Amino acid sequence: MDSAVPNPAPLRRVTRLVPLPARWLAGSVAGLLAVGLAGCSQDVVPSGATASSPRTVVSLSASVSSVALIGEVRDGRGAPLAGTLVSAAGQQATTAADGRFALTVEPSGTTMTLLARHAGYSTVAREVPVTAGARLDVPIRLFASQVTQRFAAAAGATITTRGAQVRIPPGTLTRADGSIYAGTVTADVSYFSPDTAEGVQAFPAPYRGMDGSERMIRSVGVIETTLTDPDGAPLLLREGAPATLRFPPSSVAREATTVPLWFYDEQAQVWQRDGSATRQGDGTLQGTVSHFTVWNADIVIDSPATLRGCFVDPQGKPVSMVFAGVRGIGWFGTMGLPGADGRFEAAVPSGVALELYSIASPVRFAPVPIRALARGEVRQLPCVVIEKPAATLTFALPLLTLPSVLSTAGAATTPGRPTPTRSAAASTGQGAFTGTYRGTYSGAESGTFLARVDSAGRVSGQTVSSTYPGVIGRVSGRIAGDGSLSLTARGTSGAAEFSGTISRTGTVTGSWRYVQGQLSGGGTFTGSGG
């Protein structure tokens, strides 16, 4: 090793890596194909200004000890969301017509959480790394409630969305003063999976929970429910009359019989343990709750592992101005700046493939894949070369996206356990290809996918583009009995066609091309899993 590279002896600085949002990709084989082909979908708009969406110029400078937080809030379709309340470190601001906000705060640690709330939309909390005197540009995405349902309080209701379910018993709602409410109720319900790209952006950070002491957690799924009367006043559950939540299966807790339930404490900006969900015969997790807020089913990481490493420039000299994080399925973590010697140490979950990645520009480095660590393992990583060391304390944070480790089949499985495969019972015809597939596509556009094929050969899913960050493509199609596939990826900006095959061993190959919209060209795709 070059003598200029810091000696991997003792670390001078220990950085606690605090979990960030984690729910991401849900999909289908075709997902790979439409990984978000720009011509297929422009669901997510980058934080930079565009010709079609002029924005207010915000001038905000931080003092030597403060941090300037600027950014924008957009809805799930990428449109600016005015009137959103954004708060951090005791300060708050409301977004303007162009969705922009600006705050000046005094940091009390190496990370800070921004909370964004807007009636009729999901509650989002995003954790960002901070350092005194820095200026951060933070994009936030809020998603409209998936289901709005009205019912009589005396009758109760069962509300479903994306496989999740909320059951409210008859006659169990009260007003804020405790009086029984018997009128019409408006319920807004959303569910976010740790396996979906939307879930990554919607998860209230961090991945940290309180259960007597602070615990590291991995998300199995999030359900958010709000109940209001016709005037918009909140309604509560009567004491002793709990409601029931049911979470659909996810990749994070396939075998757990019981998973802890947690609600998001907005004041403490941490998840609080309150009850458990039990696995049902159909694979769902069911539990009861005494109040409505944002609820999360999470597994506890009892014995976190430890990552150690360092950042250097191309000449091998230490770089300390690096905002970095670690991510994996159901878990994201961000850490503060490394020490003056460029070294860092971070606690991470065991049993899941991870990725070290660059959070902010202009400091960049290629994502570093990390194979799953054992319980309590301490692993030393090779020094990471920073392509462009920071010249100022002005950073642009991108929207949260999926880790590239998802493009590796089986990357998120626990060591020693086999990768989930196609149903053994589905051994002939289209049913022989039932299962989950992961892969990548490249050419005129590149990205990753997670796709599912049902027993009838139907394909559904979504993908995420690397060429156009945040762009999500939705795919539909079929698999024939011989394994040949024909898929179409559609979005607001066009469409693309994919054709290829899935082998009996689960290998996916084929080609794709734009067929509608402004873009032209195509490429190939490949994956595995089955």
Coordinates of C-alpha atoms in Angstrom, one line a residue:
M1 CA 0.0 0.0 0.0
D2 CA 1.2 3.5 -0.8
S3 CA 2.9 5.1 2.3
A4 CA 0.6 8.1 1.9
V5 CA -2.5 6.0 2.7
P6 CA -3.4 6.1 6.4
N7 CA -2.1 3.1 8.3
P8 CA -5.0 0.8 9.2
A9 CA -4.0 0.9 12.8
P10 CA -6.2 2.4 15.5
L11 CA -9.1 4.5 14.3
R12 CA -9.1 8.1 15.6
R13 CA -12.8 8.6 15.2
V14 CA -15.8 6.4 15.7
T15 CA -18.8 7.3 13.7
R16 CA -22.2 6.0 14.7
L17 CA -24.0 5.0 11.5
V18 CA -27.7 5.9 12.0
P19 CA -30.2 3.9 9.9
L20 CA -32.0 5.8 7.2
P21 CA -35.2 5.0 5.3
A22 CA -35.6 1.6 3.8
R23 CA -38.3 0.4 1.6
W24 CA -37.7 0.1 -2.0
L25 CA -38.4 -2.0 -4.9
A26 CA -41.3 -4.3 -5.5
G27 CA -41.4 -5.9 -8.7
S28 CA -41.5 -8.3 -11.5
V29 CA -39.3 -9.8 -14.0
A30 CA -40.4 -7.1 -16.3
G31 CA -39.3 -4.8 -13.7
L32 CA -35.9 -5.3 -14.8
L33 CA -37.0 -4.3 -18.2
A34 CA -38.6 -1.1 -17.3
V35 CA -36.3 -0.3 -14.5
G36 CA -37.6 3.1 -15.1
L37 CA -36.7 3.6 -18.6
A38 CA -36.8 7.3 -19.0
G39 CA -39.0 7.0 -22.0
C40 CA -41.4 4.9 -19.9
S41 CA -41.8 7.0 -16.8
Q42 CA -40.7 10.3 -15.4
D43 CA -42.3 9.8 -12.0
V44 CA -39.4 11.5 -10.2
V45 CA -38.0 14.9 -11.0
P46 CA -34.4 15.6 -10.0
S47 CA -33.8 18.4 -7.4
G48 CA -32.2 20.6 -10.0
A49 CA -34.3 23.2 -11.8
T50 CA -35.8 22.2 -15.2
A51 CA -36.9 24.2 -18.2
S52 CA -40.5 23.3 -17.5
S53 CA -40.5 24.0 -13.8
P54 CA -39.0 27.4 -12.9
R55 CA -38.2 27.8 -9.2
T56 CA -37.6 30.5 -6.6
V57 CA -34.0 31.1 -6.0
V58 CA -33.3 30.8 -2.3
S59 CA -30.4 32.7 -0.9
L60 CA -29.4 31.3 2.5
S61 CA -26.0 31.3 4.1
A62 CA -24.9 29.5 7.3
S63 CA -22.8 31.0 10.0
V64 CA -19.7 29.3 11.2
S65 CA -21.6 27.3 13.7
S66 CA -24.9 26.8 11.9
V67 CA -26.1 24.7 8.9
A68 CA -28.2 26.0 6.0
L69 CA -30.8 23.5 4.9
I70 CA -32.5 24.3 1.7
G71 CA -34.5 22.0 -0.6
E72 CA -37.8 21.2 -2.2
V73 CA -40.8 19.0 -1.6
R74 CA -42.5 17.2 -4.5
D75 CA -45.3 14.8 -4.7
G76 CA -45.2 11.2 -6.1
R77 CA -45.5 12.5 -9.7
G78 CA -42.7 15.0 -9.3
A79 CA -44.9 18.2 -9.0
P80 CA -43.9 20.9 -6.4
L81 CA -45.9 20.6 -3.2
A82 CA -46.7 23.9 -1.7
G83 CA -47.8 24.4 1.9
T84 CA -45.8 21.5 3.3
L85 CA -44.5 22.0 6.9
V86 CA -40.8 21.1 7.1
S87 CA -39.0 21.1 10.5
A88 CA -35.6 20.3 11.9
A89 CA -33.8 21.0 15.2
G90 CA -36.7 23.1 16.5
Q91 CA -37.0 25.3 13.4
Q92 CA -39.7 25.0 10.8
A93 CA -40.7 26.5 7.4
T94 CA -43.6 26.1 4.9
T95 CA -42.8 25.3 1.3
A96 CA -43.6 28.0 -1.3
A97 CA -45.5 27.6 -4.6
D98 CA -42.5 25.9 -6.2
G99 CA -42.1 23.5 -3.3
R100 CA -38.9 25.2 -2.0
F101 CA -38.0 25.7 1.7
A102 CA -35.1 27.1 3.6
L103 CA -34.0 26.7 7.2
T104 CA -30.9 27.7 9.3
V105 CA -30.3 25.4 12.2
E106 CA -27.7 24.8 14.9
P107 CA -26.5 21.2 14.6
S108 CA -26.2 19.1 17.8
G109 CA -24.6 16.1 16.3
T110 CA -23.3 14.6 13.1
T111 CA -26.7 13.9 11.6
M112 CA -30.0 15.7 11.6
T113 CA -33.6 14.7 10.8
L114 CA -35.9 16.7 8.6
L115 CA -39.6 16.0 9.1
A116 CA -42.1 16.9 6.4
R117 CA -45.9 16.8 6.8
H118 CA -48.8 17.7 4.5
A119 CA -52.4 16.7 4.9
G120 CA -53.4 13.9 2.7
Y121 CA -49.8 12.7 2.2
S122 CA -47.4 10.3 3.9
T123 CA -45.3 11.6 6.7
V124 CA -41.6 11.6 5.8
A125 CA -38.6 12.0 7.9
R126 CA -35.2 12.2 6.2
E127 CA -31.9 12.0 8.0
V128 CA -29.0 13.9 6.6
P129 CA -25.3 14.3 7.6
V130 CA -24.4 17.7 8.9
T131 CA -21.3 19.8 9.8
A132 CA -21.1 23.3 11.1
G133 CA -20.9 25.9 8.3
A134 CA -22.2 23.6 5.6
R135 CA -25.0 24.3 3.1
L136 CA -27.2 21.3 2.2
D137 CA -29.7 21.1 -0.6
V138 CA -32.2 18.3 0.3
P139 CA -35.0 17.0 -2.0
I140 CA -38.0 15.4 -0.2
R141 CA -40.7 13.3 -1.9
L142 CA -44.2 12.9 -0.3
F143 CA -46.8 10.4 -1.5
A144 CA -50.5 10.9 -1.5
S145 CA -52.6 8.6 0.7
Q146 CA -53.2 5.4 -1.2
V147 CA -56.7 4.8 0.0
T148 CA -59.3 7.3 1.3
Q149 CA -62.4 5.6 2.6
R150 CA -65.5 7.0 4.4
F151 CA -67.6 5.0 6.9
A152 CA -69.9 5.3 9.8
A153 CA -68.1 5.1 13.2
A154 CA -70.8 2.9 14.6
A155 CA -70.3 0.3 11.9
G156 CA -66.5 0.2 11.9
A157 CA -64.5 -0.6 8.7
T158 CA -61.9 -2.8 7.1
I159 CA -59.5 -0.9 4.8
T160 CA -57.0 -2.6 2.5
T161 CA -54.2 -1.3 0.3
R162 CA -51.4 -3.1 -1.5
G163 CA -51.9 -6.3 0.6
A164 CA -52.0 -4.4 3.9
Q165 CA -55.1 -4.2 6.0
V166 CA -56.5 -1.9 8.8
R167 CA -59.5 -3.1 10.8
I168 CA -61.4 -0.6 13.0
P169 CA -64.0 -2.2 15.3
P170 CA -67.5 -0.7 15.4
G171 CA -68.2 2.1 17.9
T172 CA -64.6 2.5 19.1
L173 CA -63.7 6.1 18.0
T174 CA -63.6 9.2 20.2
R175 CA -63.0 12.9 19.8
A176 CA -59.8 14.4 21.2
D177 CA -61.8 15.2 24.5
G178 CA -62.6 11.6 25.0
S179 CA -66.3 11.8 24.0
I180 CA -67.7 9.0 21.8
Y181 CA -67.9 9.8 18.1
A182 CA -70.8 8.3 16.1
G183 CA -70.6 10.3 12.8
T184 CA -68.9 9.8 9.5
V185 CA -65.2 9.0 9.5
T186 CA -62.7 9.7 6.7
A187 CA -59.8 7.3 6.8
D188 CA -56.5 7.8 4.9
V189 CA -54.4 4.7 4.7
S190 CA -51.0 3.9 3.0
Y191 CA -48.6 1.0 3.1
F192 CA -45.0 1.1 2.1
S193 CA -42.9 -2.1 1.5
P194 CA -39.1 -2.3 2.2
D195 CA -38.9 -3.9 -1.2
T196 CA -40.1 -0.9 -3.2
A197 CA -38.4 2.2 -4.5
E198 CA -41.3 4.3 -3.3
G199 CA -40.8 2.8 0.2
V200 CA -37.1 4.0 0.2
Q201 CA -38.2 7.6 -0.2
A202 CA -41.2 7.4 2.1
F203 CA -39.7 5.7 5.2
P204 CA -39.5 8.0 8.3
A205 CA -35.9 7.9 9.3
P206 CA -33.9 6.7 11.1
Y207 CA -33.7 2.9 11.5
R208 CA -33.4 3.2 15.2
G209 CA -35.9 2.2 17.8
M210 CA -36.4 2.5 21.6
D211 CA -37.2 -0.7 23.5
G212 CA -35.9 0.1 27.0
S213 CA -32.7 0.9 25.2
E214 CA -31.8 2.0 21.7
R215 CA -31.9 -0.8 19.2
M216 CA -30.9 -1.1 15.5
I217 CA -34.0 -2.2 13.4
R218 CA -34.8 -3.4 9.9
S219 CA -38.1 -2.5 8.4
V220 CA -40.6 -5.2 7.4
G221 CA -43.3 -2.7 6.3
V222 CA -45.0 0.6 7.3
I223 CA -48.7 1.4 7.6
E224 CA -49.8 5.0 8.1
T225 CA -53.5 5.7 9.1
T226 CA -55.2 9.0 9.9
L227 CA -58.9 9.3 10.9
T228 CA -60.8 12.5 10.8
D229 CA -64.4 13.9 11.1
P230 CA -66.0 15.9 8.4
D231 CA -64.4 19.1 9.7
G232 CA -60.9 17.5 9.6
A233 CA -60.6 17.1 13.4
P234 CA -58.6 14.0 14.4
L235 CA -60.4 10.9 15.8
L236 CA -58.9 8.5 18.3
L237 CA -59.4 4.9 19.3
R238 CA -61.2 4.4 22.6
E239 CA -59.1 3.1 25.4
G240 CA -59.3 -0.7 25.6
A241 CA -60.6 -1.0 22.0
P242 CA -57.6 -1.7 19.8
A243 CA -57.6 -1.8 16.0
T244 CA -55.9 -4.5 13.9
L245 CA -53.0 -4.1 11.4
R246 CA -52.0 -6.7 8.9
F247 CA -48.7 -6.4 7.0
P248 CA -48.2 -8.3 3.8
P249 CA -45.1 -10.6 3.4
S250 CA -41.8 -8.9 2.7
S251 CA -38.3 -10.1 1.9
V252 CA -36.9 -8.9 5.3
A253 CA -38.7 -11.4 7.6
R254 CA -39.6 -14.5 5.7
E255 CA -39.2 -16.9 8.6
A256 CA -39.9 -14.8 11.7
T257 CA -43.0 -16.0 13.6
T258 CA -43.3 -12.8 15.6
V259 CA -42.1 -9.3 14.6
P260 CA -42.1 -6.2 17.0
L261 CA -44.4 -3.3 16.2
W262 CA -43.1 0.3 16.5
F263 CA -44.7 3.7 16.1
Y264 CA -42.9 6.8 15.0
D265 CA -42.3 9.4 17.7
E266 CA -42.0 12.7 15.8
Q267 CA -40.7 14.6 18.9
A268 CA -37.9 12.2 19.6
Q269 CA -37.5 11.3 15.9
V270 CA -37.1 7.6 16.8
W271 CA -39.3 4.5 16.6
Q272 CA -41.0 3.4 19.9
R273 CA -41.7 -0.3 20.6
D274 CA -45.4 -1.1 21.3
G275 CA -46.6 -4.7 20.8
S276 CA -45.9 -7.3 18.2
A277 CA -47.3 -8.8 15.0
T278 CA -47.7 -12.6 14.6
R279 CA -47.3 -14.5 11.4
Q280 CA -50.5 -15.9 9.9
G281 CA -51.1 -18.9 7.8
D282 CA -50.9 -16.8 4.6
G283 CA -47.6 -15.3 5.5
T284 CA -48.9 -12.0 6.6
L285 CA -48.1 -10.4 10.0
Q286 CA -51.0 -9.3 12.2
G287 CA -51.0 -7.3 15.4
T288 CA -53.2 -4.8 17.4
V289 CA -52.5 -1.1 18.1
S290 CA -54.1 1.3 20.6
H291 CA -53.7 4.5 18.6
F292 CA -53.2 5.5 15.0
T293 CA -50.0 7.1 13.7
V294 CA -47.2 5.7 11.5
W295 CA -46.6 2.1 12.5
N296 CA -43.7 -0.1 11.4
A297 CA -43.1 -3.8 11.7
D298 CA -39.3 -4.2 12.3
I299 CA -36.9 -6.9 13.3
V300 CA -34.3 -6.1 15.9
I301 CA -30.6 -6.5 15.1
D302 CA -29.3 -7.9 18.4
S303 CA -25.7 -8.2 17.4
P304 CA -24.7 -5.5 14.9
A305 CA -21.5 -5.9 12.9
T306 CA -18.8 -3.2 12.5
L307 CA -17.4 -1.7 9.3
R308 CA -14.0 0.1 9.4
G309 CA -12.4 1.9 6.5
C310 CA -11.0 5.2 5.2
F311 CA -11.3 7.7 2.4
V312 CA -8.3 8.9 0.4
D313 CA -7.8 11.1 -2.7
P314 CA -6.2 9.7 -5.9
Q315 CA -2.7 10.5 -4.4
G316 CA -3.5 8.4 -1.3
K317 CA -3.9 11.4 1.0
P318 CA -6.7 11.3 3.7
V319 CA -10.0 13.0 2.9
S320 CA -12.3 13.9 5.8
M321 CA -15.0 16.0 4.0
V322 CA -17.0 12.9 2.9
F323 CA -20.8 12.4 3.5
A324 CA -21.3 8.7 3.2
G325 CA -23.8 6.0 4.1
V326 CA -24.5 2.3 4.1
R327 CA -27.6 0.6 2.8
G328 CA -29.2 -2.8 2.3
I329 CA -32.7 -4.3 2.0
G330 CA -34.9 -2.9 4.8
W331 CA -32.1 -0.7 6.2
F332 CA -30.3 2.6 5.4
G333 CA -27.8 4.4 7.5
T334 CA -26.0 7.7 7.2
M335 CA -22.9 8.7 9.1
G336 CA -21.1 11.9 10.0
L337 CA -17.8 13.0 8.6
P338 CA -14.8 10.8 9.1
G339 CA -11.8 11.9 11.2
A340 CA -9.0 14.1 9.9
D341 CA -7.1 10.9 8.9
G342 CA -10.1 10.0 6.7
R343 CA -11.0 7.0 8.9
F344 CA -14.4 5.8 9.9
E345 CA -16.1 3.1 12.0
A346 CA -19.8 2.3 11.7
A347 CA -22.2 -0.2 13.2
V348 CA -24.3 -2.0 10.6
P349 CA -26.8 -4.9 10.6
S350 CA -25.5 -8.4 10.2
G351 CA -26.9 -11.0 7.8
V352 CA -27.7 -8.7 4.9
A353 CA -25.7 -7.6 1.9
L354 CA -24.8 -4.0 2.1
E355 CA -23.3 -1.1 0.0
L356 CA -21.2 1.8 1.0
Y357 CA -22.2 4.8 -1.1
S358 CA -21.7 8.5 -1.6
I359 CA -24.6 10.6 -0.2
A360 CA -23.7 14.1 -1.4
S361 CA -22.1 15.9 -4.3
P362 CA -19.5 17.2 -5.2
V363 CA -17.7 14.4 -3.2
R364 CA -18.2 11.2 -5.1
F365 CA -17.0 7.6 -5.1
A366 CA -18.2 4.4 -6.8
P367 CA -20.5 2.3 -4.6
V368 CA -18.7 -0.4 -2.6
P369 CA -20.6 -3.7 -2.4
I370 CA -20.2 -5.4 1.0
R371 CA -21.0 -9.1 1.4
A372 CA -23.2 -9.9 4.5
L373 CA -21.4 -9.7 7.8
A374 CA -21.7 -12.3 10.6
R375 CA -23.2 -11.3 14.0
G376 CA -20.7 -9.2 15.8
E377 CA -18.1 -9.3 13.0
V378 CA -15.6 -6.5 12.6
R379 CA -14.5 -6.0 9.0
Q380 CA -11.8 -3.7 7.6
L381 CA -12.6 -2.4 4.2
P382 CA -9.9 -1.3 1.7
C383 CA -9.5 2.5 1.6
V384 CA -12.0 4.2 -0.8
V385 CA -10.7 6.6 -3.4
I386 CA -12.6 9.9 -3.6
E387 CA -12.9 11.0 -7.2
K388 CA -13.5 14.7 -6.4
P389 CA -12.5 16.0 -2.9
A390 CA -14.7 18.8 -1.6
A391 CA -13.6 22.3 -2.2
T392 CA -16.5 24.0 -0.3
L393 CA -19.1 23.1 2.3
T394 CA -22.0 23.3 -0.3
F395 CA -23.6 19.9 -1.0
A396 CA -26.5 18.6 -3.0
L397 CA -28.1 15.5 -1.6
P398 CA -29.9 13.3 -4.1
L399 CA -33.2 11.6 -3.6
L400 CA -32.9 8.2 -1.9
T401 CA -32.6 5.4 -4.3
L402 CA -32.2 1.6 -4.4
P403 CA -28.7 0.1 -3.7
S404 CA -27.0 -1.5 -6.6
V405 CA -26.5 -4.6 -4.5
L406 CA -30.1 -5.4 -5.3
S407 CA -29.0 -6.2 -8.9
T408 CA -27.1 -9.3 -7.5
A409 CA -29.4 -12.3 -7.2
G410 CA -29.6 -13.4 -3.6
A411 CA -27.5 -10.5 -2.3
A412 CA -29.9 -9.8 0.4
T413 CA -30.3 -13.3 1.8
T414 CA -28.9 -14.4 5.1
P415 CA -25.6 -16.3 5.0
G416 CA -26.1 -20.0 5.0
R417 CA -29.7 -19.8 3.8
P418 CA -30.6 -20.6 0.2
T419 CA -31.8 -17.9 -2.2
P420 CA -35.6 -18.1 -2.5
T421 CA -36.5 -20.1 -5.6
R422 CA -39.5 -20.9 -7.6
S423 CA -42.2 -23.0 -6.0
A424 CA -41.3 -26.7 -6.1
A425 CA -44.9 -27.5 -6.9
A426 CA -44.9 -25.3 -9.9
S427 CA -42.7 -27.5 -12.1
T428 CA -44.4 -27.4 -15.5
G429 CA -45.7 -24.7 -17.9
Q430 CA -45.8 -21.1 -16.8
G431 CA -46.0 -22.2 -13.2
A432 CA -42.4 -23.5 -13.5
F433 CA -41.2 -19.9 -13.6
T434 CA -43.2 -18.6 -10.5
G435 CA -40.9 -16.6 -8.2
T436 CA -38.8 -13.5 -7.8
Y437 CA -36.1 -12.4 -10.2
R438 CA -33.4 -9.7 -9.8
G439 CA -31.2 -8.2 -12.5
T440 CA -29.9 -5.3 -14.5
Y441 CA -30.5 -3.7 -17.9
S442 CA -28.1 -1.6 -20.0
G443 CA -27.7 0.1 -23.3
A444 CA -29.4 3.4 -24.1
E445 CA -30.4 3.4 -20.4
S446 CA -29.3 1.3 -17.4
G447 CA -30.7 0.3 -14.1
T448 CA -31.8 -2.5 -11.8
F449 CA -35.0 -4.5 -11.4
L450 CA -36.8 -6.8 -9.0
A451 CA -39.6 -8.8 -10.7
R452 CA -42.2 -11.4 -9.8
V453 CA -44.0 -14.0 -11.9
D454 CA -47.2 -15.6 -10.7
S455 CA -48.3 -19.2 -11.3
A456 CA -50.3 -18.2 -14.4
G457 CA -47.2 -16.6 -16.0
R458 CA -48.3 -13.0 -15.4
V459 CA -45.4 -10.6 -14.8
S460 CA -45.7 -7.4 -12.8
G461 CA -43.2 -5.1 -11.1
Q462 CA -41.2 -1.9 -11.2
T463 CA -37.7 -0.9 -11.8
V464 CA -35.4 2.0 -11.0
S465 CA -33.1 3.8 -13.5
S466 CA -29.5 4.6 -12.9
T467 CA -29.3 6.9 -15.9
Y468 CA -32.2 8.9 -14.7
P469 CA -32.1 8.8 -10.9
G470 CA -35.4 8.1 -9.2
V471 CA -37.3 7.3 -12.4
I472 CA -39.5 4.3 -11.8
G473 CA -40.9 2.1 -14.6
R474 CA -43.9 -0.2 -14.3
V475 CA -44.1 -3.3 -16.3
S476 CA -46.7 -5.9 -17.4
G477 CA -46.5 -8.9 -19.5
R478 CA -46.5 -12.7 -19.6
I479 CA -44.2 -15.7 -19.6
A480 CA -44.9 -18.6 -21.9
G481 CA -44.7 -22.2 -21.0
D482 CA -41.3 -22.5 -22.8
G483 CA -39.9 -19.6 -20.8
S484 CA -40.1 -16.9 -23.5
L485 CA -41.2 -13.6 -22.2
S486 CA -43.0 -10.6 -23.8
L487 CA -43.3 -7.4 -21.8
T488 CA -44.2 -3.8 -22.1
A489 CA -43.0 -1.0 -19.9
R490 CA -45.2 2.0 -19.8
G491 CA -45.0 5.4 -18.2
T492 CA -46.1 9.0 -18.6
S493 CA -43.5 9.7 -21.2
G494 CA -43.7 6.6 -23.4
A495 CA -43.2 2.9 -23.6
A496 CA -40.6 0.2 -24.2
E497 CA -40.8 -3.5 -25.3
F498 CA -38.8 -6.4 -23.9
S499 CA -38.4 -9.8 -25.2
G500 CA -36.3 -12.7 -23.9
T501 CA -36.3 -15.9 -22.0
I502 CA -36.1 -17.4 -18.5
S503 CA -34.3 -20.7 -18.3
R504 CA -35.3 -23.6 -16.1
T505 CA -32.4 -22.7 -13.9
G506 CA -33.7 -19.2 -13.4
T507 CA -31.4 -17.2 -15.7
V508 CA -33.1 -14.2 -17.4
T509 CA -31.7 -12.8 -20.7
G510 CA -33.1 -10.7 -23.5
S511 CA -33.2 -7.3 -25.3
W512 CA -35.3 -4.2 -25.0
R513 CA -36.1 -1.1 -27.2
Y514 CA -38.0 2.2 -26.9
V515 CA -41.2 2.0 -28.9
Q516 CA -43.0 5.2 -27.9
G517 CA -41.9 8.7 -26.7
Q518 CA -39.0 11.0 -27.3
L519 CA -36.2 8.5 -26.7
S520 CA -34.8 6.0 -29.1
G521 CA -32.5 3.0 -28.9
G522 CA -32.4 0.0 -26.7
G523 CA -30.1 -2.6 -25.1
T524 CA -30.0 -5.9 -23.2
F525 CA -31.0 -7.2 -19.8
T526 CA -29.9 -10.0 -17.6
G527 CA -30.8 -11.4 -14.3
S528 CA -31.4 -14.5 -12.2
G529 CA -33.3 -15.8 -9.2
G530 CA -36.4 -17.5 -10.4

